[in-house]
Amino acid sequence: MQISFSPSMRSITISSSNGFLDLMKVKVAARHISYRTLFHTILILAFLLPFVFILTAVVTLEGVNKCSSFDCLGRRLGPRFLGRGGDDSMKLVKELYEILDQVNSEEIPAGLKLTESFSEFLSHMKNNQYDAKTFAVRLKATMENMEREVRRSRLAEQLHKHFAATAIPKGIHCLSLRLTDEYSSNAQARKQLPPPELLPLLSDNSYHHFILASDNILAASVVVTSVVRSSLKPERVVFHVITDKKTYPGMHSWFALNPLSPAIIEVKGVHQFDWLTRENVPVLEAIENHHGVRHHYHGNHIMGTNVSDNPRIFASKLQARSPKYISLLNHLRIYLPELFPNLNKVVFLDDDVVVQRDLSPLWEIDLSGKVNGAVETCKGEDTWVMGKHFRTYFNFSHPLIASKLDPDECAWAYGMNIFDLNAWRKTNIRETYHYWVKENLKSNLTLWKLGTLPPALIAFRGYVRPIDPSWHMLGLGYQEKTDVDSVTKAAVIHYNGQCKPWLEIGYKHLQQFWTKHVNYSNDFIRNCHIFEPQ
């Protein structure tokens, strides 16, 4: 059977499908809705129904389809469909923001008893049924209390690091004692360094001369070993290791018993330099005898500390109070032209560096008449390590500093410096250094308080030739987030800061670059229980 509608929708024709032509025409009632209106209605429904289906599905997935009636569903979907927040959640959040903002400007009531954990806080709130404002007040008080505790813990951490950094590890102390004993009992440990036939090379300027001043035998051995291993021509390397009188026997024993041939190594104590007298170095006696200095470096390091102090600033203050800053070894570099009168160019290395690349190109750098080839520390991505200007080190509220120095002047780094000693001898750098150290003592250490770099920054003004930063990477002793890839590429890495690689507080992921130059199978190291970090 086939049914067809007339175009006017006023009649219906029915024909059978049995082969006989059987037509029936049925006239229908007059239409009340126009064809065009019906078409448009169907078109609109065709457009809306998929949207309604999708929206309903989304609501279902969100878990809001628990309504049992279209009225409930309408209340849920309607506001969303019209773009309005139908529930009271946004209103509640807004009111909470207003209360928190109000409480933020108010003082916390005195004697308010606070909980010590979030679970206790939540339980306390439920049990007492506090209103919103009381909740906000107690929340603010709890968070401020926790913030103080965190800050106090961070300050305590920095203080403990400071004590760990200034103490001598038992293994390193043992190493010094055992090697000193070996010096007195073993002729091989006392043999001349270098052998007599090589003595002329100590002043031969065709060789590459390195100078290291240290009282840490293990650290000194790493520096020398890393230089020799990294050198393309180790037979051209001459090392001048300087130490204090008490460490000299142990330092000499180490390098006598552990030669790094073909490099040439000289070990000398400060007592063996005829030039280093009280008359030539008057500032050191003044430093040692100054009451303010003794109190600053050996006094109470906690006094004056406030919980509100920035932990990084506190750490810098503690580092500035390290007793090493009043030792002769730390001031020694300012006297290099006098201590090595026959040398023209030298590289001075600190004992907390590791050399990873051949340094012979440093001697080829044209210093353009300058004295000190150094890496500037005011330019770099890590602003904590490479964002240092004169304002970082000097007290510009002091009139003498304010009148003589520029706070925006770029600082540079000690630790790996190429010095032109010939050019240095034509300057008054040493006298300027002495003058400013004395001025700082006269002002009771109010000009600066961070070690030996500040007077050097002044003394070398106008005599510094900036070199490429890749030669010297700093901060491995205080910047835990140091980029390991950058460390791998640097020529010299410097563990300046408290977390030295030979200490327990050293950063484990950065220690590997230092420990690979330690021979942990050495009998002295093994017997002193110095183990490779795991």
Coordinates of C-alpha atoms in Angstrom, one line a residue:
M1 CA 0.0 0.0 0.0
Q2 CA 1.3 3.4 -0.8
I3 CA 0.2 6.7 0.8
S4 CA 0.9 10.0 -0.7
F5 CA 0.1 13.6 0.4
S6 CA -1.0 16.2 -1.9
P7 CA 1.2 19.3 -2.1
S8 CA -1.5 21.4 -0.5
M9 CA -1.7 18.9 2.4
R10 CA -5.5 18.9 1.9
S11 CA -5.9 15.3 0.6
I12 CA -4.4 11.8 1.0
T13 CA -4.3 9.3 -1.9
I14 CA -4.1 5.5 -1.0
S15 CA -3.3 2.9 -3.6
S16 CA -3.0 -0.8 -3.2
S17 CA 0.1 -2.7 -4.2
N18 CA -1.6 -5.9 -5.4
G19 CA -1.5 -5.1 -9.0
F20 CA -4.9 -3.6 -9.2
L21 CA -5.3 0.1 -9.5
D22 CA -7.3 0.9 -6.4
L23 CA -7.3 4.5 -5.6
M24 CA -8.9 6.2 -2.7
K25 CA -8.7 9.9 -2.1
V26 CA -9.4 11.2 1.4
K27 CA -10.0 14.8 2.0
V28 CA -8.6 16.1 5.2
A29 CA -9.6 19.0 7.3
A30 CA -8.4 22.4 6.5
R31 CA -4.8 23.0 7.9
H32 CA -4.3 25.3 10.9
I33 CA -0.5 25.4 10.5
S34 CA 1.2 26.5 7.3
Y35 CA 3.7 24.2 5.6
R36 CA 6.4 26.8 5.9
T37 CA 5.8 27.2 9.7
L38 CA 6.0 23.4 10.1
F39 CA 9.2 23.3 8.1
H40 CA 10.8 26.0 10.2
T41 CA 9.7 24.3 13.4
I42 CA 11.3 21.0 12.3
L43 CA 14.5 22.8 11.3
I44 CA 14.8 24.5 14.7
L45 CA 14.2 21.2 16.5
A46 CA 16.8 19.5 14.3
F47 CA 19.3 22.2 15.4
L48 CA 18.4 22.2 19.1
L49 CA 18.0 18.5 19.9
P50 CA 21.6 17.5 19.4
F51 CA 22.7 20.4 21.6
V52 CA 20.3 19.4 24.3
F53 CA 21.4 15.8 24.0
I54 CA 25.1 16.8 24.4
L55 CA 24.4 19.2 27.3
T56 CA 22.4 16.5 29.0
A57 CA 25.2 14.0 28.5
V58 CA 27.7 16.5 30.0
V59 CA 25.5 17.1 33.0
T60 CA 25.1 13.4 33.4
L61 CA 28.9 12.9 33.5
E62 CA 29.3 15.7 36.0
G63 CA 27.0 13.9 38.4
V64 CA 24.1 16.4 38.4
N65 CA 21.6 14.0 36.8
K66 CA 20.2 12.8 40.1
C67 CA 17.1 14.8 39.6
S68 CA 13.9 12.8 39.4
S69 CA 11.9 15.4 37.5
F70 CA 12.1 17.8 34.6
D71 CA 11.6 20.6 37.0
C72 CA 14.8 19.7 38.9
L73 CA 16.7 19.2 35.6
G74 CA 15.5 22.6 34.4
R75 CA 16.7 24.3 37.6
R76 CA 20.1 22.7 37.0
L77 CA 20.4 23.1 33.3
G78 CA 18.7 26.5 32.9
P79 CA 21.3 28.7 34.5
R80 CA 24.1 26.9 32.7
F81 CA 22.2 27.2 29.4
L82 CA 21.7 30.9 30.0
G83 CA 25.3 31.4 31.3
R84 CA 24.4 32.2 34.9
G85 CA 25.6 30.5 38.1
G86 CA 22.5 28.9 39.4
D87 CA 23.9 27.5 42.6
D88 CA 25.2 29.4 45.6
S89 CA 28.8 28.2 45.4
M90 CA 30.1 31.3 43.7
K91 CA 28.3 33.6 46.0
L92 CA 29.7 31.7 49.0
V93 CA 33.3 31.9 47.6
K94 CA 32.9 35.6 47.0
E95 CA 31.7 36.2 50.6
L96 CA 34.6 34.1 51.9
Y97 CA 37.1 36.2 49.9
E98 CA 35.6 39.3 51.4
I99 CA 35.9 38.0 54.9
L100 CA 39.5 36.9 54.3
D101 CA 40.4 40.3 52.9
Q102 CA 38.9 41.9 55.9
V103 CA 40.7 39.6 58.4
N104 CA 44.0 40.2 56.5
S105 CA 44.1 43.8 57.7
E106 CA 43.3 42.9 61.3
E107 CA 45.5 41.9 64.2
I108 CA 45.4 38.4 65.5
P109 CA 43.9 38.3 69.1
A110 CA 46.6 37.8 71.7
G111 CA 46.7 34.4 73.5
L112 CA 44.9 32.6 70.7
K113 CA 45.5 28.8 71.1
L114 CA 46.5 27.3 67.8
T115 CA 46.5 23.8 66.4
E116 CA 49.7 22.2 65.1
S117 CA 48.3 20.3 62.1
F118 CA 45.6 20.5 59.4
S119 CA 43.7 17.6 60.8
E120 CA 43.6 19.2 64.3
F121 CA 42.6 22.5 62.7
L122 CA 39.7 20.8 60.8
S123 CA 38.5 18.9 63.8
H124 CA 38.6 22.0 66.0
M125 CA 36.5 23.9 63.4
K126 CA 33.9 21.1 63.2
N127 CA 33.6 20.7 67.0
N128 CA 33.2 24.4 67.7
Q129 CA 31.0 25.3 64.8
Y130 CA 32.7 28.7 64.3
D131 CA 31.2 31.3 62.0
A132 CA 33.0 32.3 58.8
K133 CA 35.0 35.2 60.3
T134 CA 36.2 33.2 63.3
F135 CA 37.3 30.5 60.8
A136 CA 39.2 33.1 58.8
V137 CA 40.9 34.6 61.9
R138 CA 42.1 31.2 63.1
L139 CA 43.2 30.2 59.6
K140 CA 45.3 33.3 59.3
A141 CA 46.8 32.8 62.8
T142 CA 47.6 29.2 62.0
M143 CA 49.3 30.0 58.7
E144 CA 51.3 32.9 60.1
N145 CA 52.5 30.6 62.9
M146 CA 53.5 27.9 60.5
E147 CA 55.3 30.4 58.3
R148 CA 57.3 31.6 61.4
E149 CA 58.2 28.0 62.2
V150 CA 59.3 27.3 58.6
R151 CA 61.5 30.4 58.6
R152 CA 62.9 29.6 62.0
S153 CA 63.8 26.1 60.7
R154 CA 65.5 27.5 57.6
L155 CA 67.6 29.9 59.7
A156 CA 68.5 27.0 62.0
E157 CA 69.5 24.9 58.9
Q158 CA 71.8 27.7 57.7
L159 CA 73.4 28.0 61.1
H160 CA 74.0 24.3 61.3
K161 CA 75.5 24.4 57.7
H162 CA 77.8 27.2 58.9
F163 CA 79.1 25.2 61.8
A164 CA 79.5 22.1 59.6
A165 CA 81.4 24.2 57.0
T166 CA 83.8 25.8 59.5
A167 CA 84.5 22.6 61.3
I168 CA 87.2 20.2 60.1
P169 CA 85.8 16.7 59.2
K170 CA 87.3 13.9 61.3
G171 CA 88.6 12.1 58.2
I172 CA 90.4 15.2 56.8
H173 CA 91.9 15.9 60.3
C174 CA 93.0 12.3 60.5
L175 CA 94.6 12.5 57.1
S176 CA 96.7 15.5 58.1
L177 CA 97.8 13.8 61.3
R178 CA 98.8 10.5 59.6
L179 CA 100.7 12.3 56.8
T180 CA 102.5 14.5 59.4
D181 CA 103.5 11.4 61.3
E182 CA 104.7 9.9 58.0
Y183 CA 106.8 12.9 57.3
S184 CA 108.7 12.4 60.5
S185 CA 109.2 8.7 60.1
N186 CA 109.6 8.1 56.4
A187 CA 112.5 9.6 54.4
Q188 CA 110.5 9.1 51.2
A189 CA 107.8 11.5 52.5
R190 CA 110.5 14.1 53.1
K191 CA 112.2 14.0 49.7
Q192 CA 112.8 17.3 48.1
L193 CA 110.0 18.7 45.9
P194 CA 110.7 19.1 43.1
P195 CA 114.0 17.1 42.7
P196 CA 117.1 19.3 42.6
E197 CA 117.5 19.0 38.8
L198 CA 114.1 20.5 38.2
L199 CA 114.5 23.5 40.5
P200 CA 115.3 25.9 37.7
L201 CA 111.9 25.2 36.1
L202 CA 110.2 26.8 39.1
S203 CA 111.1 30.2 37.6
D204 CA 111.0 29.3 34.0
N205 CA 108.3 31.5 32.3
S206 CA 108.0 29.1 29.3
Y207 CA 106.0 26.8 31.6
H208 CA 102.5 27.3 32.9
H209 CA 102.6 28.2 36.6
F210 CA 99.7 27.5 38.9
I211 CA 99.5 28.8 42.5
L212 CA 97.4 27.2 45.2
A213 CA 97.2 28.3 48.9
S214 CA 95.5 25.8 51.2
D215 CA 95.6 24.0 54.5
N216 CA 93.3 21.2 53.3
I217 CA 95.4 18.3 51.9
L218 CA 92.5 16.4 50.3
A219 CA 91.1 19.5 48.6
A220 CA 94.6 20.6 47.4
S221 CA 95.2 17.1 45.9
V222 CA 91.9 17.3 43.9
V223 CA 92.8 20.7 42.5
V224 CA 96.3 19.6 41.4
T225 CA 95.1 16.2 40.1
S226 CA 92.3 17.8 38.0
V227 CA 94.7 20.3 36.5
V228 CA 97.2 17.7 35.5
R229 CA 94.5 15.3 34.1
S230 CA 92.9 18.1 32.1
S231 CA 96.1 19.5 30.7
L232 CA 97.0 18.7 27.0
K233 CA 100.6 19.2 28.0
P234 CA 101.0 18.1 31.6
E235 CA 104.8 18.2 31.3
R236 CA 104.5 22.0 31.0
V237 CA 102.6 22.3 34.3
V238 CA 104.3 23.7 37.3
F239 CA 102.4 23.8 40.6
H240 CA 103.3 26.0 43.6
V241 CA 101.4 24.7 46.6
I242 CA 101.5 27.0 49.6
T243 CA 100.3 26.0 53.0
D244 CA 100.7 27.1 56.7
K245 CA 103.4 25.9 59.0
K246 CA 101.3 23.2 60.8
T247 CA 100.0 21.6 57.6
Y248 CA 103.3 21.8 55.7
P249 CA 104.7 18.3 56.8
G250 CA 101.4 16.5 55.9
M251 CA 101.0 18.5 52.6
H252 CA 104.6 17.7 51.6
S253 CA 104.2 14.0 52.5
W254 CA 101.1 13.7 50.3
F255 CA 102.7 15.1 47.1
A256 CA 106.0 13.3 47.8
L257 CA 104.3 10.0 48.2
N258 CA 101.7 10.6 45.4
P259 CA 103.6 12.3 42.5
L260 CA 101.7 13.5 39.5
S261 CA 104.4 13.1 36.9
P262 CA 105.3 14.6 34.5
A263 CA 103.9 17.8 36.2
I264 CA 106.3 19.6 38.5
I265 CA 105.0 20.3 42.1
E266 CA 106.5 22.5 44.7
V267 CA 105.2 22.5 48.3
K268 CA 106.1 25.5 50.5
G269 CA 105.1 26.7 53.9
V270 CA 104.4 30.4 54.6
H271 CA 107.2 30.3 57.1
Q272 CA 109.6 29.5 54.2
F273 CA 109.0 32.8 52.5
D274 CA 111.6 35.3 53.7
W275 CA 109.4 38.2 52.4
L276 CA 106.4 37.4 54.5
T277 CA 107.3 39.3 57.7
R278 CA 105.2 41.5 60.0
E279 CA 106.9 44.5 58.5
N280 CA 105.8 43.7 55.0
V281 CA 102.4 42.5 56.0
P282 CA 101.3 44.9 58.8
V283 CA 97.7 44.6 58.1
L284 CA 97.6 40.9 59.1
E285 CA 98.8 41.7 62.6
A286 CA 96.2 44.5 62.9
I287 CA 93.5 42.0 61.8
E288 CA 94.6 39.3 64.3
N289 CA 94.8 41.8 67.2
H290 CA 91.6 43.8 66.5
H291 CA 89.0 43.0 69.1
G292 CA 86.1 43.6 66.7
V293 CA 87.6 41.2 64.2
R294 CA 88.0 38.4 66.8
H295 CA 84.4 39.0 68.0
H296 CA 83.0 39.1 64.5
Y297 CA 84.7 35.8 63.4
H298 CA 84.8 33.9 66.7
G299 CA 81.9 35.4 68.6
N300 CA 78.2 34.5 68.9
H301 CA 77.0 34.0 65.4
I302 CA 73.3 33.9 66.4
M303 CA 73.2 37.3 68.2
G304 CA 71.2 39.8 66.3
T305 CA 69.4 37.2 64.2
N306 CA 65.7 37.8 63.7
V307 CA 63.1 35.3 62.6
S308 CA 62.0 37.7 59.8
D309 CA 65.5 37.6 58.3
N310 CA 65.8 36.2 54.7
P311 CA 67.6 32.8 55.0
R312 CA 69.7 33.6 52.0
I313 CA 70.9 36.9 53.5
F314 CA 71.5 35.2 56.8
A315 CA 73.6 32.5 55.0
S316 CA 75.7 35.2 53.4
K317 CA 76.2 36.9 56.8
L318 CA 77.3 33.6 58.3
Q319 CA 79.7 32.9 55.4
A320 CA 81.3 36.3 55.9
R321 CA 82.0 35.2 59.5
S322 CA 84.1 32.2 58.5
P323 CA 87.4 32.3 60.4
K324 CA 89.3 31.5 57.2
Y325 CA 88.9 35.2 56.2
I326 CA 91.5 36.3 58.8
S327 CA 94.0 33.6 57.9
L328 CA 97.2 34.6 56.1
L329 CA 96.5 32.0 53.4
N330 CA 93.4 33.8 52.4
H331 CA 95.2 37.2 52.0
L332 CA 98.2 35.6 50.3
R333 CA 97.2 36.3 46.7
I334 CA 97.6 40.0 47.2
Y335 CA 101.4 39.4 47.7
L336 CA 102.0 37.2 44.6
P337 CA 104.4 39.6 42.8
E338 CA 106.6 39.7 45.9
L339 CA 106.4 36.0 46.6
F340 CA 107.2 35.0 43.0
P341 CA 109.6 37.8 41.8
N342 CA 110.8 35.8 38.8
L343 CA 107.4 34.9 37.3
N344 CA 105.5 36.9 34.7
K345 CA 102.1 35.2 34.5
V346 CA 100.4 32.8 36.8
V347 CA 97.0 31.3 37.4
F348 CA 95.8 31.4 41.0
L349 CA 93.3 28.7 42.0
D350 CA 91.2 28.3 45.2
D351 CA 91.2 24.9 46.9
D352 CA 87.5 24.4 46.3
V353 CA 87.7 24.3 42.5
V354 CA 87.9 21.4 40.0
V355 CA 89.5 21.9 36.6
Q356 CA 87.8 20.1 33.7
R357 CA 89.5 21.6 30.6
D358 CA 93.0 22.5 29.5
L359 CA 93.8 25.9 30.9
S360 CA 96.9 26.7 28.8
P361 CA 94.9 29.1 26.5
L362 CA 94.6 31.4 29.5
W363 CA 98.3 32.4 29.0
E364 CA 97.4 33.4 25.5
I365 CA 94.7 35.9 26.5
D366 CA 95.8 39.5 25.9
L367 CA 95.1 41.3 29.1
S368 CA 95.6 44.6 27.4
G369 CA 97.9 45.9 30.1
K370 CA 95.5 44.9 32.9
V371 CA 96.6 42.8 35.9
N372 CA 93.7 40.5 36.6
G373 CA 91.9 38.3 34.1
A374 CA 88.6 37.4 35.9
V375 CA 85.0 36.3 35.2
E376 CA 82.5 39.1 36.0
T377 CA 79.7 38.1 38.3
C378 CA 77.0 40.6 37.4
K379 CA 75.8 38.9 34.2
G380 CA 74.0 35.6 33.9
E381 CA 70.7 33.7 34.0
D382 CA 71.1 32.7 37.7
T383 CA 70.9 36.1 39.4
W384 CA 71.7 34.6 42.8
V385 CA 75.1 33.5 41.6
M386 CA 75.7 35.9 38.7
G387 CA 73.9 39.0 39.9
K388 CA 76.5 40.6 42.0
H389 CA 77.5 44.3 41.9
F390 CA 79.4 46.5 44.4
R391 CA 76.2 47.0 46.4
T392 CA 76.3 43.3 47.2
Y393 CA 79.5 43.6 49.1
F394 CA 79.7 47.2 50.4
N395 CA 77.7 49.2 52.9
F396 CA 76.7 52.2 50.8
S397 CA 75.1 53.9 53.8
H398 CA 78.6 54.7 55.0
P399 CA 79.8 58.1 53.7
L400 CA 83.2 56.9 52.7
I401 CA 81.9 54.0 50.6
A402 CA 79.1 56.2 49.1
S403 CA 81.6 58.9 48.1
K404 CA 84.2 56.6 46.5
L405 CA 82.3 53.7 44.9
D406 CA 79.5 53.1 42.5
P407 CA 76.9 50.6 43.7
D408 CA 76.1 49.5 40.2
E409 CA 79.7 48.6 39.3
C410 CA 80.1 45.0 38.2
A411 CA 81.9 42.6 40.6
W412 CA 84.2 39.8 39.6
A413 CA 85.2 36.5 41.1
Y414 CA 88.2 35.1 43.0
G415 CA 88.9 31.4 42.6
M416 CA 90.4 31.2 39.1
N417 CA 92.3 34.3 38.0
I418 CA 95.1 34.8 35.5
F419 CA 97.5 37.4 36.9
D420 CA 100.1 39.4 34.9
L421 CA 102.7 39.9 37.6
N422 CA 104.8 42.2 35.5
A423 CA 102.0 44.6 35.1
W424 CA 101.0 44.2 38.7
R425 CA 104.5 45.3 39.9
K426 CA 104.0 48.7 38.2
T427 CA 100.8 49.4 40.3
N428 CA 100.0 50.3 43.9
I429 CA 97.4 47.5 44.2
R430 CA 98.9 46.2 47.5
E431 CA 99.1 49.6 49.1
T432 CA 95.4 50.3 48.1
Y433 CA 94.4 46.9 49.6
H434 CA 96.2 47.6 52.9
Y435 CA 94.6 51.1 53.1
W436 CA 91.1 49.9 52.7
V437 CA 91.5 46.9 55.1
K438 CA 92.8 49.4 57.8
E439 CA 89.9 51.8 57.1
N440 CA 87.4 48.9 57.6
L441 CA 89.1 48.1 60.9
K442 CA 89.0 51.7 62.0
S443 CA 85.2 51.8 61.2
N444 CA 84.7 48.6 63.2
L445 CA 83.9 46.5 60.1
T446 CA 81.1 48.8 58.9
L447 CA 82.4 49.2 55.3
W448 CA 82.0 45.6 54.5
K449 CA 81.8 42.2 56.2
L450 CA 82.3 39.6 53.5
G451 CA 85.9 38.3 53.5
T452 CA 88.8 39.4 51.4
L453 CA 87.0 40.0 48.1
P454 CA 85.7 43.6 48.9
P455 CA 89.2 45.2 49.5
A456 CA 90.4 43.4 46.3
L457 CA 87.4 44.8 44.3
I458 CA 88.6 48.3 45.3
A459 CA 92.3 47.6 44.9
F460 CA 92.0 46.1 41.4
R461 CA 89.6 48.8 40.1
G462 CA 90.8 49.7 36.6
Y463 CA 93.1 46.6 36.4
V464 CA 90.6 43.9 35.6
R465 CA 90.2 42.3 32.2
P466 CA 86.9 40.4 32.0
I467 CA 87.3 36.9 30.5
D468 CA 84.6 34.5 29.1
P469 CA 82.3 33.1 31.8
S470 CA 82.8 29.6 30.5
W471 CA 86.3 29.6 32.1
H472 CA 84.9 29.8 35.6
M473 CA 81.5 28.6 36.9
L474 CA 80.6 29.6 40.4
G475 CA 78.0 28.8 43.1
L476 CA 78.3 25.0 43.4
G477 CA 78.6 25.4 47.1
Y478 CA 75.4 27.2 47.7
Q479 CA 73.2 27.0 44.6
E480 CA 71.6 23.5 44.8
K481 CA 69.7 24.1 41.5
T482 CA 73.0 24.5 39.6
D483 CA 72.5 23.3 36.0
V484 CA 74.4 20.0 35.6
D485 CA 74.8 20.4 31.8
S486 CA 76.4 23.8 32.4
V487 CA 78.7 22.3 35.0
T488 CA 79.9 19.6 32.5
K489 CA 80.8 22.3 29.9
A490 CA 82.7 24.7 32.3
A491 CA 86.5 24.8 32.3
V492 CA 86.7 25.4 36.0
I493 CA 83.9 24.7 38.5
H494 CA 83.9 26.5 41.9
Y495 CA 82.3 25.1 45.0
N496 CA 82.3 28.5 46.7
G497 CA 79.8 28.6 49.6
Q498 CA 79.2 26.4 52.6
C499 CA 78.4 23.1 51.0
K500 CA 81.9 22.0 50.0
P501 CA 82.1 18.7 48.2
W502 CA 84.2 17.0 50.9
L503 CA 81.5 17.8 53.5
E504 CA 78.4 15.8 54.4
I505 CA 76.3 18.8 53.5
G506 CA 77.7 18.9 50.0
Y507 CA 75.1 18.6 47.2
K508 CA 75.1 14.9 46.2
H509 CA 74.4 15.5 42.5
L510 CA 77.3 18.0 42.3
Q511 CA 79.9 16.0 44.4
Q512 CA 80.6 13.5 41.5
F513 CA 82.6 16.2 39.6
W514 CA 84.9 16.5 42.6
T515 CA 85.0 12.9 44.0
K516 CA 86.2 11.4 40.7
H517 CA 89.6 13.0 41.3
V518 CA 89.9 11.4 44.8
N519 CA 91.8 8.1 45.0
Y520 CA 89.6 6.3 47.6
S521 CA 91.9 3.2 47.4
N522 CA 94.8 5.2 48.8
D523 CA 96.0 3.7 52.1
F524 CA 95.9 7.0 54.0
I525 CA 92.5 7.9 52.8
R526 CA 91.1 4.4 53.5
N527 CA 92.6 4.3 57.0
C528 CA 91.1 7.6 57.8
H529 CA 87.6 6.3 56.8
I530 CA 87.2 8.8 54.0
F531 CA 84.6 7.1 51.8
E532 CA 83.1 7.9 48.4
P533 CA 79.6 9.4 48.8
Q534 CA 76.9 7.0 47.9

